[in-house]
PDB file of C-alpha atoms in Angstrom:
ATOM      1  CA  MET J 333       1.457 -19.823   6.481  1.00 87.00           C
ATOM      2  CA  LEU J 334       2.898 -19.936   2.984  1.00 88.00           C
ATOM      3  CA  VAL J 335       5.384 -17.113   2.366  1.00 89.00           C
ATOM      4  CA  PRO J 336       7.794 -16.200  -0.449  1.00 88.00           C
ATOM      5  CA  ASP J 337      11.439 -16.905   0.322  1.00 87.00           C
ATOM      6  CA  TYR J 338      12.384 -13.207   0.144  1.00 84.00           C
ATOM      7  CA  ILE J 339      10.081 -12.219   3.023  1.00 87.00           C
ATOM      8  CA  PRO J 340      11.756  -9.640   5.300  1.00 86.00           C
ATOM      9  CA  GLN J 341      13.011 -11.045   8.588  1.00 88.00           C
ATOM     10  CA  THR J 342      11.110  -8.318  10.440  1.00 88.00           C
ATOM     11  CA  LYS J 343       7.817  -9.492   8.968  1.00 88.00           C
ATOM     12  CA  LEU J 344       8.713 -13.144   9.501  1.00 89.00           C
ATOM     13  CA  SER J 345       9.567 -12.567  13.167  1.00 90.00           C
ATOM     14  CA  ARG J 346       6.211 -10.904  13.825  1.00 87.00           C
ATOM     15  CA  ILE J 347       4.362 -13.789  12.197  1.00 88.00           C
ATOM     16  CA  LEU J 348       6.295 -16.315  14.303  1.00 90.00           C
ATOM     17  CA  GLU J 349       5.233 -14.448  17.448  1.00 91.00           C
ATOM     18  CA  LEU J 350       1.704 -15.647  16.663  1.00 89.00           C
ATOM     19  CA  ASP J 351       2.852 -19.274  16.891  1.00 86.00           C
ATOM     20  CA  VAL J 352       2.204 -19.904  13.208  1.00 85.00           C
ATOM     21  CA  LYS J 353       3.882 -22.618  11.149  1.00 86.00           C
ATOM     22  CA  ILE J 354       5.819 -21.043   8.281  1.00 88.00           C
ATOM     23  CA  LYS J 355       6.504 -22.595   4.894  1.00 87.00           C
ATOM     24  CA  LYS J 356       9.000 -20.676   2.740  1.00 90.00           C
ATOM     25  CA  VAL J 357       8.827 -21.288  -0.996  1.00 90.00           C
ATOM     26  CA  PRO J 358      10.257 -19.617  -4.134  1.00 90.00           C
ATOM     27  CA  PHE J 359       8.235 -16.675  -5.423  1.00 86.00           C
ATOM     28  CA  THR J 360       6.953 -18.554  -8.484  1.00 87.00           C
ATOM     29  CA  GLN J 361       5.625 -21.367  -6.291  1.00 89.00           C
ATOM     30  CA  TRP J 362       4.038 -18.873  -3.895  1.00 89.00           C
ATOM     31  CA  TRP J 363       2.404 -16.961  -6.752  1.00 87.00           C
ATOM     32  CA  ASP J 364       1.142 -20.210  -8.289  1.00 89.00           C
ATOM     33  CA  ALA J 365      -0.597 -20.954  -4.979  1.00 90.00           C
ATOM     34  CA  ILE J 366      -2.337 -17.575  -5.179  1.00 89.00           C
ATOM     35  CA  LEU J 367      -3.412 -18.284  -8.765  1.00 87.00           C
ATOM     36  CA  SER J 368      -4.680 -21.796  -8.018  1.00 88.00           C
ATOM     37  CA  ARG J 369      -6.037 -21.044  -4.523  1.00 87.00           C
ATOM     38  CA  THR J 370      -4.447 -24.211  -3.199  1.00 87.00           C
ATOM     39  CA  TYR J 371      -1.126 -25.692  -2.145  1.00 86.00           C
ATOM     40  CA  ASP J 372       0.008 -29.298  -1.890  1.00 83.00           C
ATOM     41  CA  GLY J 373       0.517 -30.232   1.715  1.00 73.00           C
ATOM     42  CA  ILE J 374      -2.092 -27.868   3.120  1.00 72.00           C
ATOM     43  CA  GLY J 375      -3.997 -30.885   4.446  1.00 74.00           C
ATOM     44  CA  GLN J 376      -7.274 -30.067   6.176  1.00 75.00           C
ATOM     45  CA  SER J 377      -6.311 -26.441   6.742  1.00 79.00           C
ATOM     46  CA  THR J 378      -8.381 -23.625   5.235  1.00 82.00           C
ATOM     47  CA  PHE J 379      -6.746 -21.727   2.379  1.00 85.00           C
ATOM     48  CA  ILE J 380      -7.311 -18.008   3.010  1.00 87.00           C
ATOM     49  CA  HIS J 381      -6.750 -16.070  -0.205  1.00 88.00           C
ATOM     50  CA  PRO J 382      -5.708 -12.381  -0.160  1.00 88.00           C
ATOM     51  CA  CYS J 383      -8.683 -11.645  -2.430  1.00 90.00           C
ATOM     52  CA  ASP J 384     -11.204 -13.599  -0.372  1.00 92.00           C
ATOM     53  CA  TYR J 385     -14.469 -11.652  -0.096  1.00 91.00           C
ATOM     54  CA  ASN J 386     -14.263 -11.463   3.692  1.00 94.00           C
ATOM     55  CA  VAL J 387     -10.672 -10.233   3.532  1.00 95.00           C
ATOM     56  CA  MET J 388     -11.622  -7.515   1.048  1.00 95.00           C
ATOM     57  CA  ALA J 389     -14.630  -6.549   3.164  1.00 96.00           C
ATOM     58  CA  GLY J 390     -12.239  -6.066   6.070  1.00 96.00           C
ATOM     59  CA  HIS J 391     -10.123  -3.770   3.915  1.00 97.00           C
ATOM     60  CA  GLY J 392     -13.293  -1.830   3.167  1.00 97.00           C
ATOM     61  CA  THR J 393     -13.289  -0.553   6.747  1.00 97.00           C
ATOM     62  CA  ILE J 394     -10.215   1.512   5.821  1.00 98.00           C
ATOM     63  CA  GLY J 395     -12.379   3.335   3.292  1.00 98.00           C
ATOM     64  CA  LEU J 396     -15.054   3.891   5.920  1.00 98.00           C
ATOM     65  CA  GLU J 397     -12.485   5.339   8.335  1.00 98.00           C
ATOM     66  CA  ILE J 398     -11.238   7.712   5.642  1.00 98.00           C
ATOM     67  CA  LEU J 399     -14.783   8.929   5.004  1.00 97.00           C
ATOM     68  CA  GLU J 400     -15.397   9.372   8.720  1.00 97.00           C
ATOM     69  CA  ASP J 401     -12.256  11.456   9.240  1.00 97.00           C
ATOM     70  CA  LEU J 402     -12.146  13.255   5.882  1.00 97.00           C
ATOM     71  CA  PRO J 403     -15.567  13.192   4.156  1.00 95.00           C
ATOM     72  CA  ASP J 404     -14.460  15.702   1.495  1.00 96.00           C
ATOM     73  CA  VAL J 405     -11.557  13.547   0.248  1.00 98.00           C
ATOM     74  CA  ASP J 406     -10.899  13.837  -3.500  1.00 98.00           C
ATOM     75  CA  THR J 407      -8.285  11.139  -4.135  1.00 98.00           C
ATOM     76  CA  VAL J 408      -7.110   8.032  -2.285  1.00 98.00           C
ATOM     77  CA  ILE J 409      -3.899   6.229  -3.242  1.00 98.00           C
ATOM     78  CA  CYS J 410      -3.302   2.562  -2.353  1.00 98.00           C
ATOM     79  CA  PRO J 411      -0.466   0.152  -3.107  1.00 97.00           C
ATOM     80  CA  TYR J 412      -1.317  -2.665  -5.511  1.00 97.00           C
ATOM     81  CA  GLY J 413      -0.188  -6.241  -4.934  1.00 92.00           C
ATOM     82  CA  SER J 414      -2.893  -8.837  -5.455  1.00 91.00           C
ATOM     83  CA  GLY J 415      -5.678  -6.246  -5.568  1.00 95.00           C
ATOM     84  CA  GLY J 416      -7.554  -7.178  -2.405  1.00 95.00           C
ATOM     85  CA  LEU J 417      -6.647  -4.059  -0.432  1.00 97.00           C
ATOM     86  CA  ILE J 418      -7.549  -1.491  -3.069  1.00 97.00           C
ATOM     87  CA  THR J 419     -10.743  -3.349  -4.034  1.00 97.00           C
ATOM     88  CA  GLY J 420     -12.028  -3.243  -0.480  1.00 97.00           C
ATOM     89  CA  VAL J 421     -11.047   0.388   0.107  1.00 98.00           C
ATOM     90  CA  SER J 422     -12.460   1.592  -3.217  1.00 98.00           C
ATOM     91  CA  SER J 423     -15.713  -0.342  -2.801  1.00 98.00           C
ATOM     92  CA  ALA J 424     -16.473   1.592   0.378  1.00 97.00           C
ATOM     93  CA  LEU J 425     -15.370   4.954  -1.006  1.00 98.00           C
ATOM     94  CA  LYS J 426     -17.189   4.768  -4.325  1.00 97.00           C
ATOM     95  CA  HIS J 427     -20.364   3.414  -2.711  1.00 96.00           C
ATOM     96  CA  HIS J 428     -20.407   6.672  -0.756  1.00 95.00           C
ATOM     97  CA  ASN J 429     -19.244   8.963  -3.569  1.00 96.00           C
ATOM     98  CA  LYS J 430     -18.468   7.778  -7.100  1.00 96.00           C
ATOM     99  CA  SER J 431     -16.507  10.946  -7.849  1.00 96.00           C
ATOM    100  CA  ILE J 432     -13.709  10.006  -5.411  1.00 98.00           C
ATOM    101  CA  LYS J 433     -10.642   9.004  -7.398  1.00 98.00           C
ATOM    102  CA  VAL J 434      -8.954   5.792  -6.260  1.00 98.00           C
ATOM    103  CA  LEU J 435      -5.457   5.363  -7.640  1.00 98.00           C
ATOM    104  CA  ALA J 436      -3.158   2.365  -7.424  1.00 98.00           C
ATOM    105  CA  CYS J 437       0.616   2.582  -7.363  1.00 98.00           C
ATOM    106  CA  GLU J 438       3.138  -0.040  -8.441  1.00 97.00           C
ATOM    107  CA  PRO J 439       6.938  -0.293  -8.516  1.00 96.00           C
ATOM    108  CA  GLU J 440       8.547  -0.213 -11.948  1.00 96.00           C
ATOM    109  CA  THR J 441       9.707  -3.796 -11.361  1.00 95.00           C
ATOM    110  CA  ALA J 442       6.130  -5.147 -11.354  1.00 95.00           C
ATOM    111  CA  THR J 443       3.293  -3.219 -13.008  1.00 96.00           C
ATOM    112  CA  PRO J 444       0.648  -5.767 -14.033  1.00 96.00           C
ATOM    113  CA  LEU J 445      -2.272  -3.478 -13.190  1.00 97.00           C
ATOM    114  CA  HIS J 446      -0.850  -0.561 -15.150  1.00 97.00           C
ATOM    115  CA  VAL J 447      -0.443  -2.634 -18.321  1.00 97.00           C
ATOM    116  CA  SER J 448      -3.813  -4.317 -17.798  1.00 97.00           C
ATOM    117  CA  LEU J 449      -5.723  -1.049 -17.419  1.00 97.00           C
ATOM    118  CA  LYS J 450      -4.065   0.262 -20.595  1.00 96.00           C
ATOM    119  CA  ALA J 451      -4.985  -2.912 -22.497  1.00 97.00           C
ATOM    120  CA  GLY J 452      -8.480  -3.231 -21.049  1.00 96.00           C
ATOM    121  CA  LYS J 453      -7.910  -6.832 -19.997  1.00 96.00           C
ATOM    122  CA  PRO J 454      -5.928  -8.708 -17.323  1.00 95.00           C
ATOM    123  CA  LEU J 455      -2.334  -9.235 -18.374  1.00 94.00           C
ATOM    124  CA  ALA J 456       0.956 -10.476 -16.973  1.00 91.00           C
ATOM    125  CA  PHE J 457       3.932  -8.155 -16.589  1.00 93.00           C
ATOM    126  CA  GLU J 458       6.673  -9.665 -18.714  1.00 90.00           C
ATOM    127  CA  ASN J 459       9.707  -7.973 -17.136  1.00 88.00           C
ATOM    128  CA  HIS J 460       8.797  -8.830 -13.555  1.00 87.00           C
ATOM    129  CA  ARG J 461      11.568  -8.892 -10.968  1.00 88.00           C
ATOM    130  CA  SER J 462      11.683  -8.768  -7.190  1.00 86.00           C
ATOM    131  CA  SER J 463      12.844  -5.717  -5.232  1.00 91.00           C
ATOM    132  CA  PHE J 464      12.958  -4.333  -1.706  1.00 93.00           C
ATOM    133  CA  VAL J 465       9.307  -3.355  -2.259  1.00 94.00           C
ATOM    134  CA  ASP J 466       8.241  -6.866  -1.241  1.00 89.00           C
ATOM    135  CA  GLY J 467       4.667  -5.972  -0.232  1.00 89.00           C
ATOM    136  CA  MET J 468       3.815  -5.327  -3.882  1.00 90.00           C
ATOM    137  CA  GLY J 469       4.979  -6.979  -7.046  1.00 81.00           C
ATOM    138  CA  GLY J 470       2.588  -9.574  -8.413  1.00 85.00           C
ATOM    139  CA  LYS J 471       3.280 -11.083 -11.821  1.00 88.00           C
ATOM    140  CA  ASN J 472      -0.178 -10.541 -13.230  1.00 92.00           C
ATOM    141  CA  VAL J 473      -3.661  -9.259 -12.458  1.00 95.00           C
ATOM    142  CA  LEU J 474      -5.726 -12.112 -11.068  1.00 92.00           C
ATOM    143  CA  GLU J 475      -8.640 -13.117 -13.302  1.00 91.00           C
ATOM    144  CA  GLU J 476     -11.092 -13.047 -10.398  1.00 91.00           C
ATOM    145  CA  ILE J 477     -10.059  -9.564  -9.253  1.00 95.00           C
ATOM    146  CA  TRP J 478     -10.101  -7.958 -12.706  1.00 96.00           C
ATOM    147  CA  PRO J 479     -13.897  -7.317 -12.812  1.00 96.00           C
ATOM    148  CA  TYR J 480     -13.518  -5.326  -9.599  1.00 96.00           C
ATOM    149  CA  VAL J 481     -10.307  -3.361 -10.148  1.00 97.00           C
ATOM    150  CA  SER J 482     -11.202  -2.518 -13.746  1.00 97.00           C
ATOM    151  CA  HIS J 483     -14.216  -0.586 -12.423  1.00 97.00           C
ATOM    152  CA  LEU J 484     -13.018   0.511  -8.995  1.00 98.00           C
ATOM    153  CA  VAL J 485      -9.487   1.739  -9.783  1.00 98.00           C
ATOM    154  CA  ASP J 486      -9.168   4.893 -11.867  1.00 98.00           C
ATOM    155  CA  SER J 487      -5.518   4.440 -12.829  1.00 97.00           C
ATOM    156  CA  SER J 488      -2.199   3.029 -11.663  1.00 98.00           C
ATOM    157  CA  ILE J 489       0.907   5.148 -11.111  1.00 98.00           C
ATOM    158  CA  VAL J 490       4.265   3.528 -11.899  1.00 97.00           C
ATOM    159  CA  LEU J 491       7.067   4.476  -9.502  1.00 98.00           C
ATOM    160  CA  SER J 492      10.803   4.051  -9.620  1.00 97.00           C
ATOM    161  CA  LEU J 493      12.527   2.314  -6.728  1.00 97.00           C
ATOM    162  CA  GLU J 494      14.360   5.591  -6.078  1.00 98.00           C
ATOM    163  CA  GLU J 495      11.055   7.439  -5.638  1.00 98.00           C
ATOM    164  CA  ILE J 496       9.820   4.846  -3.155  1.00 98.00           C
ATOM    165  CA  ALA J 497      13.077   4.931  -1.194  1.00 98.00           C
ATOM    166  CA  GLU J 498      12.869   8.722  -1.016  1.00 98.00           C
ATOM    167  CA  ALA J 499       9.302   8.479   0.327  1.00 98.00           C
ATOM    168  CA  ILE J 500      10.532   6.143   3.087  1.00 98.00           C
ATOM    169  CA  ARG J 501      13.171   8.734   4.026  1.00 98.00           C
ATOM    170  CA  ILE J 502      10.609  11.549   4.062  1.00 98.00           C
ATOM    171  CA  LEU J 503       8.222   9.634   6.311  1.00 98.00           C
ATOM    172  CA  ILE J 504      10.998   8.896   8.799  1.00 97.00           C
ATOM    173  CA  ASN J 505      12.665  12.298   8.784  1.00 96.00           C
ATOM    174  CA  ARG J 506       9.556  14.480   8.708  1.00 96.00           C
ATOM    175  CA  ASN J 507       6.866  12.334  10.315  1.00 96.00           C
ATOM    176  CA  SER J 508       8.775   9.775  12.445  1.00 96.00           C
ATOM    177  CA  LEU J 509       6.937   6.984  10.627  1.00 96.00           C
ATOM    178  CA  VAL J 510       8.717   3.787   9.617  1.00 96.00           C
ATOM    179  CA  THR J 511       7.146   2.183   6.563  1.00 96.00           C
ATOM    180  CA  GLU J 512       8.089  -0.611   4.223  1.00 96.00           C
ATOM    181  CA  GLY J 513       8.300  -0.038   0.482  1.00 96.00           C
ATOM    182  CA  ALA J 514       4.659  -0.813  -0.209  1.00 96.00           C
ATOM    183  CA  GLY J 515       3.598   1.427   2.665  1.00 96.00           C
ATOM    184  CA  ALA J 516       5.585   4.407   1.410  1.00 98.00           C
ATOM    185  CA  ALA J 517       4.675   3.977  -2.266  1.00 98.00           C
ATOM    186  CA  PRO J 518       1.384   5.952  -2.042  1.00 98.00           C
ATOM    187  CA  LEU J 519       3.293   8.964  -0.708  1.00 98.00           C
ATOM    188  CA  ALA J 520       5.797   8.583  -3.538  1.00 98.00           C
ATOM    189  CA  ALA J 521       2.865   8.628  -5.956  1.00 98.00           C
ATOM    190  CA  ALA J 522       1.380  11.738  -4.333  1.00 98.00           C
ATOM    191  CA  LEU J 523       4.714  13.530  -4.746  1.00 97.00           C
ATOM    192  CA  SER J 524       5.158  12.452  -8.370  1.00 95.00           C
ATOM    193  CA  ASN J 525       3.002  15.166  -9.970  1.00 90.00           C
ATOM    194  CA  LYS J 526       0.862  12.406 -11.469  1.00 94.00           C
ATOM    195  CA  VAL J 527      -2.049  12.917  -9.047  1.00 95.00           C
ATOM    196  CA  PRO J 528      -4.865  15.470  -9.490  1.00 91.00           C
ATOM    197  CA  ASN J 529      -4.920  18.464  -7.157  1.00 93.00           C
ATOM    198  CA  GLY J 530      -7.232  18.315  -4.175  1.00 96.00           C
ATOM    199  CA  THR J 531      -7.513  16.550  -0.846  1.00 97.00           C
ATOM    200  CA  ILE J 532      -5.376  13.409  -1.052  1.00 98.00           C
ATOM    201  CA  VAL J 533      -5.142  10.421   1.294  1.00 98.00           C
ATOM    202  CA  CYS J 534      -2.234   7.972   1.129  1.00 98.00           C
ATOM    203  CA  VAL J 535      -2.857   4.520   2.592  1.00 98.00           C
ATOM    204  CA  LEU J 536       0.409   3.590   4.363  1.00 97.00           C
ATOM    205  CA  SER J 537      -0.185  -0.136   4.476  1.00 91.00           C
ATOM    206  CA  GLY J 538       2.809  -1.602   6.273  1.00 89.00           C
ATOM    207  CA  GLY J 539       5.900  -1.000   8.384  1.00 92.00           C
ATOM    208  CA  ASN J 540       7.791  -4.277   8.103  1.00 91.00           C
ATOM    209  CA  ILE J 541      11.210  -3.447   6.701  1.00 93.00           C
ATOM    210  CA  ASP J 542      14.497  -5.081   7.656  1.00 91.00           C
ATOM    211  CA  SER J 543      16.919  -2.809   9.497  1.00 92.00           C
ATOM    212  CA  ASN J 544      19.764  -3.368   7.012  1.00 93.00           C
ATOM    213  CA  LYS J 545      17.571  -2.240   4.112  1.00 95.00           C
ATOM    214  CA  LEU J 546      16.338   0.723   6.120  1.00 96.00           C
ATOM    215  CA  VAL J 547      19.908   1.798   6.883  1.00 96.00           C
ATOM    216  CA  THR J 548      20.778   1.562   3.186  1.00 97.00           C
ATOM    217  CA  ILE J 549      17.805   3.768   2.326  1.00 97.00           C
ATOM    218  CA  LEU J 550      18.627   6.320   5.029  1.00 97.00           C
ATOM    219  CA  ASN J 551      22.128   6.509   3.562  1.00 97.00           C
ATOM    220  CA  GLY J 552      20.621   7.659   0.298  1.00 96.00           C
ATOM    221  CA  GLN J 553      20.830   4.364  -1.582  1.00 97.00           C
ATOM    222  CA  VAL J 554      18.387   1.789  -2.941  1.00 96.00           C
ATOM    223  CA  PRO J 555      18.614  -1.734  -1.458  1.00 94.00           C
ATOM    224  CA  ASN J 556      19.198  -4.705  -3.742  1.00 83.00           C
TER     225      ASN J 556
END
Protein backbone atom coordinates (compact mmCIF):
# COMPACT_ATOMS: atom_id res chain seq x y z
CA MET A 1 0.00 0.00 0.00
CA LEU A 2 1.28 3.42 -0.98
CA VAL A 3 0.81 5.98 1.81
CA PRO A 4 1.90 9.60 2.37
CA ASP A 5 4.76 10.01 4.83
CA TYR A 6 2.60 11.98 7.29
CA ILE A 7 0.14 9.10 7.83
CA PRO A 8 -0.87 8.83 11.50
CA GLN A 9 0.77 5.97 13.37
CA THR A 10 -2.66 4.80 14.53
CA LYS A 11 -3.82 4.36 10.94
CA LEU A 12 -0.52 2.79 9.92
CA SER A 13 -0.66 0.25 12.75
CA ARG A 14 -4.15 -0.87 11.75
CA ILE A 15 -3.06 -1.33 8.15
CA LEU A 16 -0.05 -3.40 9.24
CA GLU A 17 -2.38 -5.69 11.20
CA LEU A 18 -3.72 -6.80 7.81
CA ASP A 19 -0.25 -8.02 6.80
CA VAL A 20 0.07 -5.41 4.07
CA LYS A 21 3.36 -4.14 2.65
CA ILE A 22 3.64 -0.40 3.22
CA LYS A 23 5.50 2.09 1.04
CA LYS A 24 5.83 5.58 2.54
CA VAL A 25 6.45 8.41 0.10
CA PRO A 26 6.35 12.24 0.23
CA PHE A 27 2.90 13.75 -0.26
CA THR A 28 3.70 15.10 -3.74
CA GLN A 29 4.80 11.65 -4.91
CA TRP A 30 1.71 10.05 -3.37
CA TRP A 31 -0.59 12.61 -4.99
CA ASP A 32 1.15 12.14 -8.34
CA ALA A 33 0.33 8.43 -8.11
CA ILE A 34 -3.34 9.30 -7.60
CA LEU A 35 -3.25 11.64 -10.61
CA SER A 36 -1.48 9.14 -12.88
CA ARG A 37 -3.18 6.01 -11.51
CA THR A 38 0.15 4.22 -11.40
CA TYR A 39 3.36 3.96 -9.41
CA ASP A 40 6.80 2.73 -10.40
CA GLY A 41 7.58 -0.49 -8.62
CA ILE A 42 3.99 -1.68 -8.36
CA GLY A 43 4.93 -4.70 -10.48
CA GLN A 44 2.05 -7.03 -11.30
CA SER A 45 -0.10 -5.71 -8.46
CA THR A 46 -3.47 -4.08 -9.17
CA PHE A 47 -3.62 -0.33 -8.63
CA ILE A 48 -6.84 0.42 -6.72
CA HIS A 49 -7.71 4.10 -7.07
CA PRO A 50 -9.81 5.91 -4.43
CA CYS A 51 -12.15 7.02 -7.23
CA ASP A 52 -12.47 3.58 -8.82
CA TYR A 53 -16.09 2.93 -9.81
CA ASN A 54 -16.37 -0.11 -7.54
CA VAL A 55 -14.94 1.84 -4.61
CA MET A 56 -17.43 4.66 -5.15
CA ALA A 57 -20.27 2.16 -5.50
CA GLY A 58 -19.29 0.79 -2.11
CA HIS A 59 -19.48 4.29 -0.67
CA GLY A 60 -22.96 4.53 -2.15
CA THR A 61 -24.18 2.03 0.44
CA ILE A 62 -23.66 4.76 3.06
CA GLY A 63 -26.27 6.81 1.22
CA LEU A 64 -28.62 3.84 1.15
CA GLU A 65 -28.21 3.33 4.90
CA ILE A 66 -28.99 7.00 5.52
CA LEU A 67 -32.18 6.72 3.47
CA GLU A 68 -33.18 3.55 5.29
CA ASP A 69 -32.74 5.09 8.73
CA LEU A 70 -33.78 8.67 7.94
CA PRO A 71 -35.84 8.84 4.72
CA ASP A 72 -36.82 12.48 5.33
CA VAL A 73 -33.21 13.74 5.46
CA ASP A 74 -32.73 17.25 4.03
CA THR A 75 -28.95 17.67 4.01
CA VAL A 76 -25.97 15.31 4.16
CA ILE A 77 -22.45 16.58 4.83
CA CYS A 78 -19.35 14.59 3.79
CA PRO A 79 -15.63 15.30 4.01
CA TYR A 80 -13.89 15.89 0.68
CA GLY A 81 -10.50 14.40 -0.13
CA SER A 82 -10.27 12.81 -3.56
CA GLY A 83 -14.03 12.91 -4.11
CA GLY A 84 -14.78 9.19 -4.14
CA LEU A 85 -16.68 9.11 -0.85
CA ILE A 86 -19.02 12.01 -1.52
CA THR A 87 -19.63 10.91 -5.13
CA GLY A 88 -20.81 7.49 -4.01
CA VAL A 89 -22.95 8.81 -1.15
CA SER A 90 -24.54 11.56 -3.24
CA SER A 91 -25.23 9.24 -6.19
CA ALA A 92 -27.42 7.06 -3.97
CA LEU A 93 -29.13 9.97 -2.23
CA LYS A 94 -29.94 12.02 -5.31
CA HIS A 95 -31.11 8.95 -7.26
CA HIS A 96 -33.73 8.59 -4.53
CA ASN A 97 -34.50 12.30 -4.08
CA LYS A 98 -32.85 15.08 -6.08
CA SER A 99 -33.90 17.69 -3.53
CA ILE A 100 -31.54 16.29 -0.86
CA LYS A 101 -28.64 18.69 -0.42
CA VAL A 102 -25.20 17.08 -0.36
CA LEU A 103 -22.49 19.35 0.99
CA ALA A 104 -18.75 18.82 1.06
CA CYS A 105 -16.45 20.25 3.71
CA GLU A 106 -12.75 21.03 3.43
CA PRO A 107 -10.08 22.39 5.77
CA GLU A 108 -8.84 25.90 5.04
CA THR A 109 -5.42 24.41 4.25
CA ALA A 110 -6.74 22.55 1.18
CA THR A 111 -9.93 23.66 -0.58
CA PRO A 112 -9.66 22.54 -4.22
CA LEU A 113 -13.35 21.67 -4.50
CA HIS A 114 -14.48 25.00 -3.09
CA VAL A 115 -12.42 26.99 -5.61
CA SER A 116 -13.39 24.64 -8.44
CA LEU A 117 -17.13 24.92 -7.79
CA LYS A 118 -16.81 28.72 -7.71
CA ALA A 119 -14.88 28.72 -11.00
CA GLY A 120 -17.03 26.09 -12.71
CA LYS A 121 -14.01 23.98 -13.64
CA PRO A 122 -11.50 21.72 -11.87
CA LEU A 123 -8.68 23.71 -10.33
CA ALA A 124 -5.69 23.25 -8.05
CA PHE A 125 -5.53 24.94 -4.66
CA GLU A 126 -2.45 27.14 -4.77
CA ASN A 127 -1.86 27.60 -1.03
CA HIS A 128 -2.06 23.91 -0.16
CA ARG A 129 -0.39 22.73 3.03
CA SER A 130 -0.68 19.65 5.20
CA SER A 131 -2.37 19.65 8.62
CA PHE A 132 -3.59 17.28 11.31
CA VAL A 133 -6.67 16.79 9.10
CA ASP A 134 -4.79 14.14 7.11
CA GLY A 135 -7.87 12.34 5.75
CA MET A 136 -8.65 15.35 3.56
CA GLY A 137 -6.42 17.78 1.77
CA GLY A 138 -5.92 17.01 -1.90
CA LYS A 139 -4.09 19.53 -4.06
CA ASN A 140 -6.65 19.66 -6.82
CA VAL A 141 -9.95 18.24 -8.05
CA LEU A 142 -9.25 15.18 -10.16
CA GLU A 143 -10.23 15.58 -13.81
CA GLU A 144 -12.09 12.27 -13.84
CA ILE A 145 -14.13 13.07 -10.72
CA TRP A 146 -15.12 16.60 -11.77
CA PRO A 147 -18.07 15.55 -14.00
CA TYR A 148 -19.55 13.78 -10.99
CA VAL A 149 -18.90 16.20 -8.13
CA SER A 150 -19.86 19.23 -10.21
CA HIS A 151 -23.38 17.78 -10.49
CA LEU A 152 -23.67 15.78 -7.28
CA VAL A 153 -22.24 18.23 -4.73
CA ASP A 154 -24.26 21.35 -3.99
CA SER A 155 -21.47 23.32 -2.32
CA SER A 156 -18.32 23.00 -0.23
CA ILE A 157 -17.93 24.52 3.23
CA VAL A 158 -14.46 25.78 4.18
CA LEU A 159 -13.52 25.17 7.82
CA SER A 160 -10.75 26.47 10.01
CA LEU A 161 -8.52 23.98 11.80
CA GLU A 162 -9.84 25.42 15.07
CA GLU A 163 -13.43 24.57 14.08
CA ILE A 164 -12.45 20.99 13.25
CA ALA A 165 -10.53 20.58 16.50
CA GLU A 166 -13.54 21.86 18.44
CA ALA A 167 -15.78 19.33 16.67
CA ILE A 168 -13.41 16.53 17.75
CA ARG A 169 -13.71 17.74 21.35
CA ILE A 170 -17.51 17.89 21.15
CA LEU A 171 -17.79 14.36 19.77
CA ILE A 172 -15.60 12.99 22.56
CA ASN A 173 -17.07 14.97 25.44
CA ARG A 174 -20.74 14.76 24.47
CA ASN A 175 -21.00 11.57 22.44
CA SER A 176 -17.97 9.46 23.51
CA LEU A 177 -16.94 9.20 19.86
CA VAL A 178 -13.29 9.43 18.82
CA THR A 179 -12.89 10.78 15.30
CA GLU A 180 -10.00 11.99 13.21
CA GLY A 181 -10.02 15.44 11.64
CA ALA A 182 -11.77 14.37 8.45
CA GLY A 183 -14.35 12.45 10.47
CA ALA A 184 -15.22 15.43 12.66
CA ALA A 185 -15.22 18.01 9.86
CA PRO A 186 -18.88 17.40 8.83
CA LEU A 187 -20.00 18.18 12.39
CA ALA A 188 -17.87 21.33 12.33
CA ALA A 189 -19.65 22.30 9.11
CA ALA A 190 -23.08 21.63 10.62
CA LEU A 191 -22.22 23.91 13.54
CA SER A 192 -20.86 26.69 11.33
CA ASN A 193 -24.20 28.32 10.46
CA LYS A 194 -23.41 27.70 6.79
CA VAL A 195 -25.87 24.80 6.43
CA PRO A 196 -29.60 25.15 5.66
CA ASN A 197 -32.06 24.36 8.44
CA GLY A 198 -33.67 20.95 8.44
CA THR A 199 -32.76 17.34 9.12
CA ILE A 200 -28.98 17.05 8.78
CA VAL A 201 -26.74 13.97 8.64
CA CYS A 202 -22.99 14.21 9.20
CA VAL A 203 -20.90 11.37 7.77
CA LEU A 204 -18.19 10.72 10.39
CA SER A 205 -15.78 8.92 8.12
CA GLY A 206 -12.84 7.93 10.30
CA GLY A 207 -11.43 7.53 13.79
CA ASN A 208 -7.71 7.16 13.19
CA ILE A 209 -6.00 9.92 15.13
CA ASP A 210 -2.69 9.68 16.97
CA SER A 211 -2.95 9.92 20.75
CA ASN A 212 -0.50 12.84 21.00
CA LYS A 213 -2.57 14.92 18.58
CA LEU A 214 -5.75 13.96 20.39
CA VAL A 215 -4.29 15.05 23.73
CA THR A 216 -3.28 18.39 22.20
CA ILE A 217 -6.82 18.90 20.92
CA LEU A 218 -8.40 17.94 24.24
CA ASN A 219 -6.16 20.54 25.87
CA GLY A 220 -7.77 23.18 23.72
CA GLN A 221 -5.02 23.53 21.13
CA VAL A 222 -4.57 22.75 17.44
CA PRO A 223 -1.87 20.18 16.55
CA ASN A 224 0.91 21.13 14.15
